[in-house]
PDB file of C-alpha atoms in Angstrom:
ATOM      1  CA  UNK A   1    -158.658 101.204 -16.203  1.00 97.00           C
ATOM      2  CA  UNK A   2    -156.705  98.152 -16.106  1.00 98.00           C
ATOM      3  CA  UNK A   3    -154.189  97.243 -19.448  1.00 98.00           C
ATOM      4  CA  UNK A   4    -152.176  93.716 -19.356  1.00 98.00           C
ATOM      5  CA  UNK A   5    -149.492  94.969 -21.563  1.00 98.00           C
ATOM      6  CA  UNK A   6    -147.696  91.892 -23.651  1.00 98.00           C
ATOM      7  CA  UNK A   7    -144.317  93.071 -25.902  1.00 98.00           C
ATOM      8  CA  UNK A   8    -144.863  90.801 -29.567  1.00 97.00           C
ATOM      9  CA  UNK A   9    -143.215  90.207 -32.525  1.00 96.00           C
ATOM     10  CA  UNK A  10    -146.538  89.505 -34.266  1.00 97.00           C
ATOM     11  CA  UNK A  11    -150.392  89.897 -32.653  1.00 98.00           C
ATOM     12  CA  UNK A  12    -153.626  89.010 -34.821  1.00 98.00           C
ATOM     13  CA  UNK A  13    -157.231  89.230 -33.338  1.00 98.00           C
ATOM     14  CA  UNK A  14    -159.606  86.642 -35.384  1.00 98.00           C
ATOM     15  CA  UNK A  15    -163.430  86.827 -35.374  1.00 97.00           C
ATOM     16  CA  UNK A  16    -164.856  83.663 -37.081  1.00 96.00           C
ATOM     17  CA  UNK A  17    -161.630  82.722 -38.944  1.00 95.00           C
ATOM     18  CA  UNK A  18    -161.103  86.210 -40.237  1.00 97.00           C
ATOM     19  CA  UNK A  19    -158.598  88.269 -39.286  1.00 97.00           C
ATOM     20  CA  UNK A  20    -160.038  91.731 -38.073  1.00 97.00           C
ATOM     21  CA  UNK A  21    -156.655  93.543 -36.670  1.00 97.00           C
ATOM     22  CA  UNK A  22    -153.125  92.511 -37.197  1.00 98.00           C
ATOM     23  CA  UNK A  23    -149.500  93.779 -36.072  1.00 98.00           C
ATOM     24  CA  UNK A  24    -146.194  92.508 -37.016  1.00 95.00           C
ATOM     25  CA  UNK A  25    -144.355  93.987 -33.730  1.00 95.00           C
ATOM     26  CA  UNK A  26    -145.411  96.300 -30.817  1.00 98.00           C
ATOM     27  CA  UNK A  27    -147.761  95.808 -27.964  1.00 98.00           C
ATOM     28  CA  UNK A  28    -150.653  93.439 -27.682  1.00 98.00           C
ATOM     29  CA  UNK A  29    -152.593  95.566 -25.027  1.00 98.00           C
ATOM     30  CA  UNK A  30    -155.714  93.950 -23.177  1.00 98.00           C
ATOM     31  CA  UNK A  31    -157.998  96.783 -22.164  1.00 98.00           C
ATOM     32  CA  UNK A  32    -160.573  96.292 -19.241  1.00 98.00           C
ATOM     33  CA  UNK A  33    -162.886  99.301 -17.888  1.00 98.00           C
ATOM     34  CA  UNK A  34    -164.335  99.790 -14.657  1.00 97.00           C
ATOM     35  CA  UNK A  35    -167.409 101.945 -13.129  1.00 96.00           C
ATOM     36  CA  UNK A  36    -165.299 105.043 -12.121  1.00 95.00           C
ATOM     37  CA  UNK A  37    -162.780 105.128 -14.842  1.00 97.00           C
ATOM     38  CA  UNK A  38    -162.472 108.468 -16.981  1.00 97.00           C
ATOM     39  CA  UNK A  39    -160.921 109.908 -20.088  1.00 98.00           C
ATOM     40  CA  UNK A  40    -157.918 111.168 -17.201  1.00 98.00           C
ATOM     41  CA  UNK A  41    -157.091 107.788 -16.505  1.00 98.00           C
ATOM     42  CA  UNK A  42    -157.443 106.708 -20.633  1.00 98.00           C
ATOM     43  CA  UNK A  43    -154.974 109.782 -20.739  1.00 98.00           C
ATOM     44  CA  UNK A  44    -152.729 108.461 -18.421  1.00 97.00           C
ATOM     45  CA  UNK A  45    -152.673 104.872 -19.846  1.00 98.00           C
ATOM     46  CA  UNK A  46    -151.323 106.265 -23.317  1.00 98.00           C
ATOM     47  CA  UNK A  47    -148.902 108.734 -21.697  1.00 97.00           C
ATOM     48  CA  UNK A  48    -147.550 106.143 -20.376  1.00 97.00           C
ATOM     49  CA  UNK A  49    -147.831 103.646 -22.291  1.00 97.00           C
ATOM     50  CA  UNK A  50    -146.797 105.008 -25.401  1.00 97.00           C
ATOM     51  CA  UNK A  51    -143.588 106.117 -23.362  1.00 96.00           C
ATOM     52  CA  UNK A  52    -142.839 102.834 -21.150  1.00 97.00           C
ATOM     53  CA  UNK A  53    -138.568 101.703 -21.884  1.00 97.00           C
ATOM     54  CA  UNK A  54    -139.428  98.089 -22.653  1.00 97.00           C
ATOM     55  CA  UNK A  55    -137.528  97.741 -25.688  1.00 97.00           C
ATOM     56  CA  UNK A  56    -134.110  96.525 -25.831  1.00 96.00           C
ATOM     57  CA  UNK A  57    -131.658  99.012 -27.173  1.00 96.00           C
ATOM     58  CA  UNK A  58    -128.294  97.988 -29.043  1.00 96.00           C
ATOM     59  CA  UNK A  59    -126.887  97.017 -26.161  1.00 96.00           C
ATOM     60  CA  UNK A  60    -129.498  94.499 -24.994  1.00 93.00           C
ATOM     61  CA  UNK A  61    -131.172  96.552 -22.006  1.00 96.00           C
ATOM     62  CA  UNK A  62    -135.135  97.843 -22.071  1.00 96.00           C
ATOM     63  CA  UNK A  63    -134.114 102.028 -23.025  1.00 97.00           C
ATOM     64  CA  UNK A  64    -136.468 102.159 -25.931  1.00 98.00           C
ATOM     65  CA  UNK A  65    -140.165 102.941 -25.708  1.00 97.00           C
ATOM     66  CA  UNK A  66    -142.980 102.205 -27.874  1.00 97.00           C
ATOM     67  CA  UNK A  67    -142.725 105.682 -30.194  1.00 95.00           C
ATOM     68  CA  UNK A  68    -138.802 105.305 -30.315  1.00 97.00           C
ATOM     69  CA  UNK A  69    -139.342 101.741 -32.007  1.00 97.00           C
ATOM     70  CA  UNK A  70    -141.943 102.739 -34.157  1.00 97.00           C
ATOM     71  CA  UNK A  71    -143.710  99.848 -32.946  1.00 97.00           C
ATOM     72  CA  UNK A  72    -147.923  99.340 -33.656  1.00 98.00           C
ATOM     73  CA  UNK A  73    -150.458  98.337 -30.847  1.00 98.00           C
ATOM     74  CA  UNK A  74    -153.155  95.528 -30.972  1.00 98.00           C
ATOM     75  CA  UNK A  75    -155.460  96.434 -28.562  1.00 98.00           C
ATOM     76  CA  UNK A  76    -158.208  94.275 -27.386  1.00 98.00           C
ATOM     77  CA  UNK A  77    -161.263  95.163 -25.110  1.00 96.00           C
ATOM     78  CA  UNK A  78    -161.261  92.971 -22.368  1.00 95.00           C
ATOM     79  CA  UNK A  79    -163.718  93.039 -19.502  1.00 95.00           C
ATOM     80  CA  UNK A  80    -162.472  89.912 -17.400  1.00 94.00           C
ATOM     81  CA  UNK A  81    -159.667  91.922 -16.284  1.00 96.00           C
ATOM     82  CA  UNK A  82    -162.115  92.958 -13.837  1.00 96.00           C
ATOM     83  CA  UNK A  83    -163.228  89.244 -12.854  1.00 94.00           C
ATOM     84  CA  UNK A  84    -163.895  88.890  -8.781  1.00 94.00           C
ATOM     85  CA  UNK A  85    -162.970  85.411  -8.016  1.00 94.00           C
ATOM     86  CA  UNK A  86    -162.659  85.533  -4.218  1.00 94.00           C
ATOM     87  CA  UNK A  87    -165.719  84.310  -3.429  1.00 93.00           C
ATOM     88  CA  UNK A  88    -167.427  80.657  -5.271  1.00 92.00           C
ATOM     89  CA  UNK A  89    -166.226  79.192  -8.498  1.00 93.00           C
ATOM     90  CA  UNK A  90    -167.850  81.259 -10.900  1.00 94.00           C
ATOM     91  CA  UNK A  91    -166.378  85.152 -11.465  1.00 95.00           C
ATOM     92  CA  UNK A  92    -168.112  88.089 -10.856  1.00 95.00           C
ATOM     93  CA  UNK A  93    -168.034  90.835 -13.322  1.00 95.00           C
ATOM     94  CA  UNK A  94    -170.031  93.313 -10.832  1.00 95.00           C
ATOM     95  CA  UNK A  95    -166.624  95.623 -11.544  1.00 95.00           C
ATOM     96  CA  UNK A  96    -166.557  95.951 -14.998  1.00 96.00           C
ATOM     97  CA  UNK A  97    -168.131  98.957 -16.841  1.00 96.00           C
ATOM     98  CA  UNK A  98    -171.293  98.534 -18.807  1.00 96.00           C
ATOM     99  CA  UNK A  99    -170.701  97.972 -21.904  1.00 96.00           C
ATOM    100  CA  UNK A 100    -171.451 101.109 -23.570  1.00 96.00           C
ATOM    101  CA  UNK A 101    -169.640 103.169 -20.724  1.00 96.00           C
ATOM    102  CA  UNK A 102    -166.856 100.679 -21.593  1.00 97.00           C
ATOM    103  CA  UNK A 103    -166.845 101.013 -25.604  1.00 98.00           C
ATOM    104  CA  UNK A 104    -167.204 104.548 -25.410  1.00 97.00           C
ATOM    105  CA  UNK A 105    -163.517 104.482 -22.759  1.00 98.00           C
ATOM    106  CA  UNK A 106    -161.847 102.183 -24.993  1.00 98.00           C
ATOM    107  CA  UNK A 107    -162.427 103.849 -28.276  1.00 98.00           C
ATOM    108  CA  UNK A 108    -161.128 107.275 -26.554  1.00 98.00           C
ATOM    109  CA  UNK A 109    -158.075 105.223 -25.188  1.00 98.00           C
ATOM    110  CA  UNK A 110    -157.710 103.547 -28.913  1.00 98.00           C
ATOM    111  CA  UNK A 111    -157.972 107.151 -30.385  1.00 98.00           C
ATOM    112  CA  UNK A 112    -155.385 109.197 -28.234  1.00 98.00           C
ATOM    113  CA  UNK A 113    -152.828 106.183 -28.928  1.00 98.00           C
ATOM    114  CA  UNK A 114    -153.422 107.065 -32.983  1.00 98.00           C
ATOM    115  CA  UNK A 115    -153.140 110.633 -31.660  1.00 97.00           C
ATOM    116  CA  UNK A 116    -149.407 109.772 -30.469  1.00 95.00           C
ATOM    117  CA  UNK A 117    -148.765 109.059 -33.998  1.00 95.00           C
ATOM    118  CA  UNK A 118    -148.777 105.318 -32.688  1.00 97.00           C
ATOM    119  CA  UNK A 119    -150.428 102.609 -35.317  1.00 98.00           C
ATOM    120  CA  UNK A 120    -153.272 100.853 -33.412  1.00 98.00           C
ATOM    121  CA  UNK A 121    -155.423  97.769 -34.742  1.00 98.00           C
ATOM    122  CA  UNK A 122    -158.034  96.228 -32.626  1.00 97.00           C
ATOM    123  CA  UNK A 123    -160.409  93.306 -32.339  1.00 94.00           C
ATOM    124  CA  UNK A 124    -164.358  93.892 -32.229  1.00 94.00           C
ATOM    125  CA  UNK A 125    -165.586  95.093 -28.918  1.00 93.00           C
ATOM    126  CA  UNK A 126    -168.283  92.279 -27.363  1.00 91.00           C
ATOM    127  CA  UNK A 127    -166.949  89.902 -30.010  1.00 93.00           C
ATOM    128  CA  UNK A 128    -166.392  86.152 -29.080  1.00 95.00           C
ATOM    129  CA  UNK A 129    -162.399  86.710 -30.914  1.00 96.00           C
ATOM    130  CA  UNK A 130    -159.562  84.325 -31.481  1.00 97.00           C
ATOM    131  CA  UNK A 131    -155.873  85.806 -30.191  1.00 97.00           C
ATOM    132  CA  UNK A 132    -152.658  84.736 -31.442  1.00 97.00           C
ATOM    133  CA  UNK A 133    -149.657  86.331 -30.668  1.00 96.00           C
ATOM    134  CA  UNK A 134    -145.831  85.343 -29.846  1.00 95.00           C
ATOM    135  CA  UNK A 135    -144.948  87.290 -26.956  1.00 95.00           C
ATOM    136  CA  UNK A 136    -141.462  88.927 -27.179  1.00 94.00           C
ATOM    137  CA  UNK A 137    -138.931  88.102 -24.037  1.00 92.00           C
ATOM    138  CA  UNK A 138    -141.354  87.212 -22.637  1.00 94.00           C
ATOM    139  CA  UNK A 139    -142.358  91.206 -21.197  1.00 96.00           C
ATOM    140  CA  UNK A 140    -145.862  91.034 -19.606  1.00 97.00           C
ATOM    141  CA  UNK A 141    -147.093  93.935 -17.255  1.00 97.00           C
ATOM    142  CA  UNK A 142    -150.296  95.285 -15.709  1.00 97.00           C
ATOM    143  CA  UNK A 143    -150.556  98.337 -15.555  1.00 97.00           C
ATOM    144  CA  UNK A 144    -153.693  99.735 -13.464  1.00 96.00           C
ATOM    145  CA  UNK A 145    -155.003 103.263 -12.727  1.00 94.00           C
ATOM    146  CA  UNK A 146    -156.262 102.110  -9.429  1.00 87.00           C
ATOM    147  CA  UNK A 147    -152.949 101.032  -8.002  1.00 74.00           C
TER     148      UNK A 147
END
């Protein structure tokens, strides 16, 4: 499983104009699965995830995680993340999960979040969706069971 993780002070997902998830401060959390991926590696994701320090503290530096913020997650299914442009112009998707292997991942990733007590919205899987969201520092990471 690949994430690109994205610390906001606001994330909405729209589908057609209307506004299907929305967070006022967290993570905004792209989600792409691959062929071998497994509920371990969803496991791992929120373990860590829900416990990565990038949250400034009183004093300025990243101490605070997700959980110690309170903070919500807007997480959106994403299966470019596993894109192959080395070879032509056009990306291959060859990597990416099928999409009901992937849906079936991502809604076990999205549910062991809520299990951590952590508030998740997310956008439609397979929808054509709309993001907006202001991202915080900026703080951007990729984090990637595979690496």
């Amino acid at each position: 499983m690949k994430l690109v993780v994205q610390r906001t002070k606001y994330a909405a997902v729209r589908i057609d104009g209307d506004v299907v998830g929305e967070i006022d401060f967290g993570l905004m959390v792209l989600v792409g699965v691959t062929h071998q991926d497994t509920i371990e590696d969803a496991k791992y994701l929120v373990r860590k995830l829900s416990n990565l320090r990038i949250f400034e503290d009183d004093a300025g530096k990243m101490n605070l995680s997700l959980r110690e913020v309170k903070g919500s997650v807007l997480s959106v299914s994403q299966f470019t993340l596993y894109g192959d442009t080395r070879k032509g112009r056009r990306p291959s998707f060859v990597n990416a999960a099928r999409p009901e292997e992937a849906k079936a991942l991502y809604d076990q990733f999205n549910h062991l979040l809520e299990e951590e007590d952590i508030h998740v919205e997310t956008g439609e899987f397979g929808a054509d969706m709309d993001i907006e969201f202001t991202n915080s520092g900026p703080v951007t990471l990729i984090m990637d069971t595979d690496e």
